[in-house]
Short mmCIF file of C-alpha atoms in Angstrom, two decimals:
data_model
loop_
_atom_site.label_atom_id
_atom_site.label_comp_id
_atom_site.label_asym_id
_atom_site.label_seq_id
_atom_site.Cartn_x
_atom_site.Cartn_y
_atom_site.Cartn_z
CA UNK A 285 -32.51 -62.49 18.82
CA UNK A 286 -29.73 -64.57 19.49
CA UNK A 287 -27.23 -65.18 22.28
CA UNK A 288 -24.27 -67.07 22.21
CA UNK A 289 -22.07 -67.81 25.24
CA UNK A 290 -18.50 -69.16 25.78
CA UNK A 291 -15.83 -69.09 28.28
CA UNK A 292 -13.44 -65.71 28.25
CA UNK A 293 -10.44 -67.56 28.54
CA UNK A 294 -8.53 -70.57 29.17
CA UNK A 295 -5.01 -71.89 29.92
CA UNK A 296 -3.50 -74.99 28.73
CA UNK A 297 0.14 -76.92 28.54
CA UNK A 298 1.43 -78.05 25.17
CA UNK A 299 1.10 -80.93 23.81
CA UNK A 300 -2.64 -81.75 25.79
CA UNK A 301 -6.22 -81.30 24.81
CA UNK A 302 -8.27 -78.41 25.51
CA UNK A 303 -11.74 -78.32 24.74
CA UNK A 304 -13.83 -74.88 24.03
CA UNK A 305 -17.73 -74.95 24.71
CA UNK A 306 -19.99 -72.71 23.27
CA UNK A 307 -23.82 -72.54 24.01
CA UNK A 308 -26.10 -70.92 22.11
CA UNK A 309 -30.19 -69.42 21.45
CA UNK A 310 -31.14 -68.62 18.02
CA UNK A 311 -33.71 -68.47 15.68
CA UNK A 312 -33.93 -70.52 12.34
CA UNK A 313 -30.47 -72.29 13.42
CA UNK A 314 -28.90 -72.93 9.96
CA UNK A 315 -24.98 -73.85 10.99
CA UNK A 316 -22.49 -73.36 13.32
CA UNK A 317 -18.92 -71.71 12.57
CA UNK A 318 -15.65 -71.59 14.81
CA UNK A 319 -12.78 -68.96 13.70
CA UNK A 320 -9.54 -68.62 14.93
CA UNK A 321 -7.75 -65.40 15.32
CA UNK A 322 -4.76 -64.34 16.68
CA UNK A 323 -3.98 -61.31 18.26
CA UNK A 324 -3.78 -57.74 15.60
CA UNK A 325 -5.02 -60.31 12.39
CA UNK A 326 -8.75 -61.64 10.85
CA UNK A 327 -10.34 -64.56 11.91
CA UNK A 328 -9.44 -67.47 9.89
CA UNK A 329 -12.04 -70.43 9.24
CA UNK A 330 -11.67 -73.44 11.37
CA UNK A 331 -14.86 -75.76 10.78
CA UNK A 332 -18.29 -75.56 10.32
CA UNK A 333 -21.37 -78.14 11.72
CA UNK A 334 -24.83 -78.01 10.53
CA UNK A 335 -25.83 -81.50 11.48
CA UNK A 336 -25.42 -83.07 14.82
CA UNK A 337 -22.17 -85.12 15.51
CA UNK A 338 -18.68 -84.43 15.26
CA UNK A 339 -16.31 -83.01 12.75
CA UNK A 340 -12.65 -84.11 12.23
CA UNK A 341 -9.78 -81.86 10.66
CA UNK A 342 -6.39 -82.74 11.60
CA UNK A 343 -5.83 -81.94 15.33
CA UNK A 344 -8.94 -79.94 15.83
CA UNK A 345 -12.66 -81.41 16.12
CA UNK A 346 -15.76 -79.84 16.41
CA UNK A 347 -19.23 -81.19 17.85
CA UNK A 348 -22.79 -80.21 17.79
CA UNK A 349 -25.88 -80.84 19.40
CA UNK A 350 -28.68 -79.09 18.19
CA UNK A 351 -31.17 -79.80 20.77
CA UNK A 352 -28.51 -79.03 23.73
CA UNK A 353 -27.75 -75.34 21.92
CA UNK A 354 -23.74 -76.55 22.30
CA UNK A 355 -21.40 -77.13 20.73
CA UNK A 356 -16.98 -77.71 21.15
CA UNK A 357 -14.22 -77.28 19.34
CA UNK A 358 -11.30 -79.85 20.29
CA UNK A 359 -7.77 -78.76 19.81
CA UNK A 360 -5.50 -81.66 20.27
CA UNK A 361 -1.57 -81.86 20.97
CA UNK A 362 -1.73 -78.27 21.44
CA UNK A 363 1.19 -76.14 19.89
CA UNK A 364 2.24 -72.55 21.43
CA UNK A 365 0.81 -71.29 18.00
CA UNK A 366 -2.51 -72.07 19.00
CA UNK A 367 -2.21 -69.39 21.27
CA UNK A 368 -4.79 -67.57 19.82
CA UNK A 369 -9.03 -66.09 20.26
CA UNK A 370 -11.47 -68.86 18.96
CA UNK A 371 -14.52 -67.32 17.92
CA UNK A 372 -17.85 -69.86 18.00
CA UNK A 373 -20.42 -67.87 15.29
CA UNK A 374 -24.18 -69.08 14.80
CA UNK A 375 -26.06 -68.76 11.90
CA UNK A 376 -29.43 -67.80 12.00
CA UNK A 377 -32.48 -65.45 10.66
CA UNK A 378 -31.89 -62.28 10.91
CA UNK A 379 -34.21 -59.53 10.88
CA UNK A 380 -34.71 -59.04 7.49
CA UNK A 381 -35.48 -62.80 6.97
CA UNK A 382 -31.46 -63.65 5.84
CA UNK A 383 -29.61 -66.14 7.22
CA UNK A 384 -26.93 -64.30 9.18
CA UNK A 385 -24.03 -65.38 11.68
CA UNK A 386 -23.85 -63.81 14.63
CA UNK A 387 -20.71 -63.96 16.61
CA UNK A 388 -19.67 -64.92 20.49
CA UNK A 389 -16.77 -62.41 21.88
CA UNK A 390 -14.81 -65.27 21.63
CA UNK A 391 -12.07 -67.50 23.95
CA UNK A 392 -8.77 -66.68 24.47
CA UNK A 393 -6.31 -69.79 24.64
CA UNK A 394 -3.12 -69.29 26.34
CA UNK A 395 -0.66 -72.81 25.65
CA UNK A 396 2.49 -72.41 27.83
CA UNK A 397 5.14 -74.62 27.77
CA UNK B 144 -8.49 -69.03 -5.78
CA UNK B 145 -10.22 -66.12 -4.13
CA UNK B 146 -8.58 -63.29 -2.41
CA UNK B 147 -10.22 -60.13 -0.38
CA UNK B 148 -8.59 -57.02 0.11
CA UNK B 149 -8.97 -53.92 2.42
CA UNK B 150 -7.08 -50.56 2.61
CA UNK B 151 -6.22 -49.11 4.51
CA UNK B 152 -4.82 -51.09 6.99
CA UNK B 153 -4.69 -48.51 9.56
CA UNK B 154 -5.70 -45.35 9.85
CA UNK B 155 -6.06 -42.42 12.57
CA UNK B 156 -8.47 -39.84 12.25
CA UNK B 157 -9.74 -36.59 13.88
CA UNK B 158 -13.69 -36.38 15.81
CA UNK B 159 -15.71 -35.01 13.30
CA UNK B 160 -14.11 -36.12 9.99
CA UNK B 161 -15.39 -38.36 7.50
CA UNK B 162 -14.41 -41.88 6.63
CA UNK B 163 -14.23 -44.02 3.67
CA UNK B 164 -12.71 -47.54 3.91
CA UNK B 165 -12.80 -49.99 0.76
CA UNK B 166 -12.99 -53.88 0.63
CA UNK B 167 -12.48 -55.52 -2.98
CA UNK B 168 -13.00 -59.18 -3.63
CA UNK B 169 -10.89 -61.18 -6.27
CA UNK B 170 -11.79 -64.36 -7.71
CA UNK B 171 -15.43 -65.12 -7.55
CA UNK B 172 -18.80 -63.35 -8.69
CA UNK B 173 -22.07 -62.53 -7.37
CA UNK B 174 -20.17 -62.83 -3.42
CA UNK B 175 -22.62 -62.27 0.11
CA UNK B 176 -20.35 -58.97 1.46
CA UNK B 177 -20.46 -57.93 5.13
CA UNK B 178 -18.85 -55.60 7.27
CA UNK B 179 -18.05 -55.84 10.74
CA UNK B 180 -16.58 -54.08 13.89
CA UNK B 181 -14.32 -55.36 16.63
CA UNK B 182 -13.79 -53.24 19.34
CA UNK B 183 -10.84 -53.94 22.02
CA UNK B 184 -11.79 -57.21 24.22
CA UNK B 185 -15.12 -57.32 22.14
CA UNK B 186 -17.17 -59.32 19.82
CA UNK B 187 -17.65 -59.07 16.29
CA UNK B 188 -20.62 -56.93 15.74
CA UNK B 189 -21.79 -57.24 11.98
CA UNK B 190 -22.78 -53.31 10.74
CA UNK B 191 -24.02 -54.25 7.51
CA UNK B 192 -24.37 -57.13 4.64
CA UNK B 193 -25.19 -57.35 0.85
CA UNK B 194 -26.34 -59.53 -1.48
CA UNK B 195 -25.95 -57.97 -4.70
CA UNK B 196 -25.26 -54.59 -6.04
CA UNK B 197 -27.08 -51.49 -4.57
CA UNK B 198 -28.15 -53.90 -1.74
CA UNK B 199 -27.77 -52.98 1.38
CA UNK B 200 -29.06 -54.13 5.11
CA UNK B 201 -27.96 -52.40 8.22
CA UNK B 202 -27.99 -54.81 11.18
CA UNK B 203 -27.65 -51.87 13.71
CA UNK B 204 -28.56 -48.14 13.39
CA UNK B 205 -25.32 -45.62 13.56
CA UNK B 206 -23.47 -43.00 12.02
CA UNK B 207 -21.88 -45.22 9.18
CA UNK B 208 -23.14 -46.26 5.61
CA UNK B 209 -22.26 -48.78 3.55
CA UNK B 210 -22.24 -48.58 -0.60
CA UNK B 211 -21.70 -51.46 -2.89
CA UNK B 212 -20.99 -49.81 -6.43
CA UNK B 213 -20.32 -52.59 -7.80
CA UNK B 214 -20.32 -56.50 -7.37
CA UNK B 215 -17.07 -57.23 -6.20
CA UNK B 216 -16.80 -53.46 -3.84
CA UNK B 217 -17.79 -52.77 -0.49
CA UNK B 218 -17.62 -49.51 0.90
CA UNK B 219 -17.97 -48.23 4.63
CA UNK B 220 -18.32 -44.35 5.30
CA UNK B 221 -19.14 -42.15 7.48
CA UNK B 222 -19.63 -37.78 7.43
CA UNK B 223 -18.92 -37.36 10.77
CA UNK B 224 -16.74 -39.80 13.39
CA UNK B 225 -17.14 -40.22 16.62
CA UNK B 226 -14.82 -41.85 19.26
CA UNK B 227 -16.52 -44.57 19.45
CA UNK B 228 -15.94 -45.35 15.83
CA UNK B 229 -12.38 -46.77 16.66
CA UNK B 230 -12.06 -50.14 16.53
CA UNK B 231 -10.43 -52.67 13.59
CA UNK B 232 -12.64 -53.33 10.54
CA UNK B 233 -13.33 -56.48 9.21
CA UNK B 234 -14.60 -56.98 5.74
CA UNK B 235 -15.99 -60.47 5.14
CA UNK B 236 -17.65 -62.41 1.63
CA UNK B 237 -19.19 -65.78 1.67
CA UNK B 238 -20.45 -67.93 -1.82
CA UNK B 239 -24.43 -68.23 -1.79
CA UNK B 240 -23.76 -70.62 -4.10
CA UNK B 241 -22.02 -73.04 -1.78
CA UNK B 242 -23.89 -75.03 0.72
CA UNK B 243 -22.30 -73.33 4.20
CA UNK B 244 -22.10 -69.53 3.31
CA UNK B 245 -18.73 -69.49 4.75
CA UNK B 246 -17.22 -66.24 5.57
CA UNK B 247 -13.81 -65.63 4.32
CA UNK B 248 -12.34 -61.90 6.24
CA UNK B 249 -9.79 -59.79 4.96
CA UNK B 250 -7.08 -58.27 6.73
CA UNK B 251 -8.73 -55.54 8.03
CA UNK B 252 -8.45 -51.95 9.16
CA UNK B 253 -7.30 -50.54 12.19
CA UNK B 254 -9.15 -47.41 13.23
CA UNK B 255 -8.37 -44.62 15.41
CA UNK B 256 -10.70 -41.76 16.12
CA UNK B 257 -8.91 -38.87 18.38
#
């Protein structure tokens, strides 16, 4: 099976950095996903890692260590938009021998001013 | 550019009544489909994928069944609904053909069993 764990929420001022862990256990890892989603809508796609290392896009970064089982997603000069759930997903093999994510219940980011 | 639709958006319905939500892709062929549940202050729990027409796998036994009819339709129904069938619905499709299988949601359905 697979487990993935990260922190149920987190408070932060705008304009600093917060960073969002996520540790995982999986079988046949095969990437590693993190969605945002605000409150009532879908997740939207943030950034995907496969290989170890970190990825840029704009103000938010993600990192991944395969052997560690972690990985973080970096939100820079925070806005009081990015008030919002960020969901880490892990792909892995499923039971029926797919490659399947499976989501964490995902961290809650409160920016105040 | 590729678009994915759901309808209803919400939708309130009696213990014991069936259930038929749709999800339509636009803009790409052949798509992975999946369907998912999000209960209040819970995770996304995937209910079922497919990989082509007629395909189906369930990740996780329950009242509801899923139908794709054809390649770009995903259907989740159910005879019966419980109260613990209320929760929003997420319909998701990712490209096999590109190298991360991204998953792209739609805007979901918001259901309420009484």
């Amino acid at each position: 099976g697979q487990n993935i764990d990260q922190p149920t929420e987190m408070t932060a001022t705008e304009g600093a950095i917060v960073q969002i862990n996520c540790t995982y256990q999986t079988s046949g890892f095969n990437g590693l996903f993190w969605y945002q989603q605000h409150a009532g809508e879908a997740p939207t796609f943030l950034s995907y890692n496969v290989l170890d290392g970190l990825e840029e896009k704009g103000r938010f970064s993600s990192f991944l260590s395969r052997s560690k089982g972690y990985s973080y997603l970096l939100l820079k000069e925070l806005q009081m938009k990015d008030s919002a759930s960020y969901l880490c997903a892990v792909r892995g093999r499923a039971s029926g021998g797919s490659y399947i994510p499976t989501f964490g219940r995902g961290t809650s980011l409160i920016v105040h001013p | 550019s590729q678009t994915i639709h759901q309808w209803p958006a919400t939708l309130v319905q009696p213990v014991g009544s069936p259930l038929s939500l749709e999800c339509t892709v636009e803009g790409t062929s052949n798509p992975n489909l999946y369907w998912y549940r999000q209960a209040a202050g819970r995770g996304l729990q995937l209910l079922f994928y497919s990989v082509g027409i007629g395909q189906i796998s369930s990740e996780v036994p329950q009242n509801l069944s899923a139908s794709r009819p054809q390649d770009r339709q995903f259907i989740l129904s159910s005879k019966k609904l419980l109260l613990s069938d209320s929760g929003f619905y997420l319909c998701a499709w990712s490209d096999k053909r590109g190298g991360t299988d991204t998953q792209y949601f739609g805007p979901g359905t918001r259901l309420t069993v009484l």
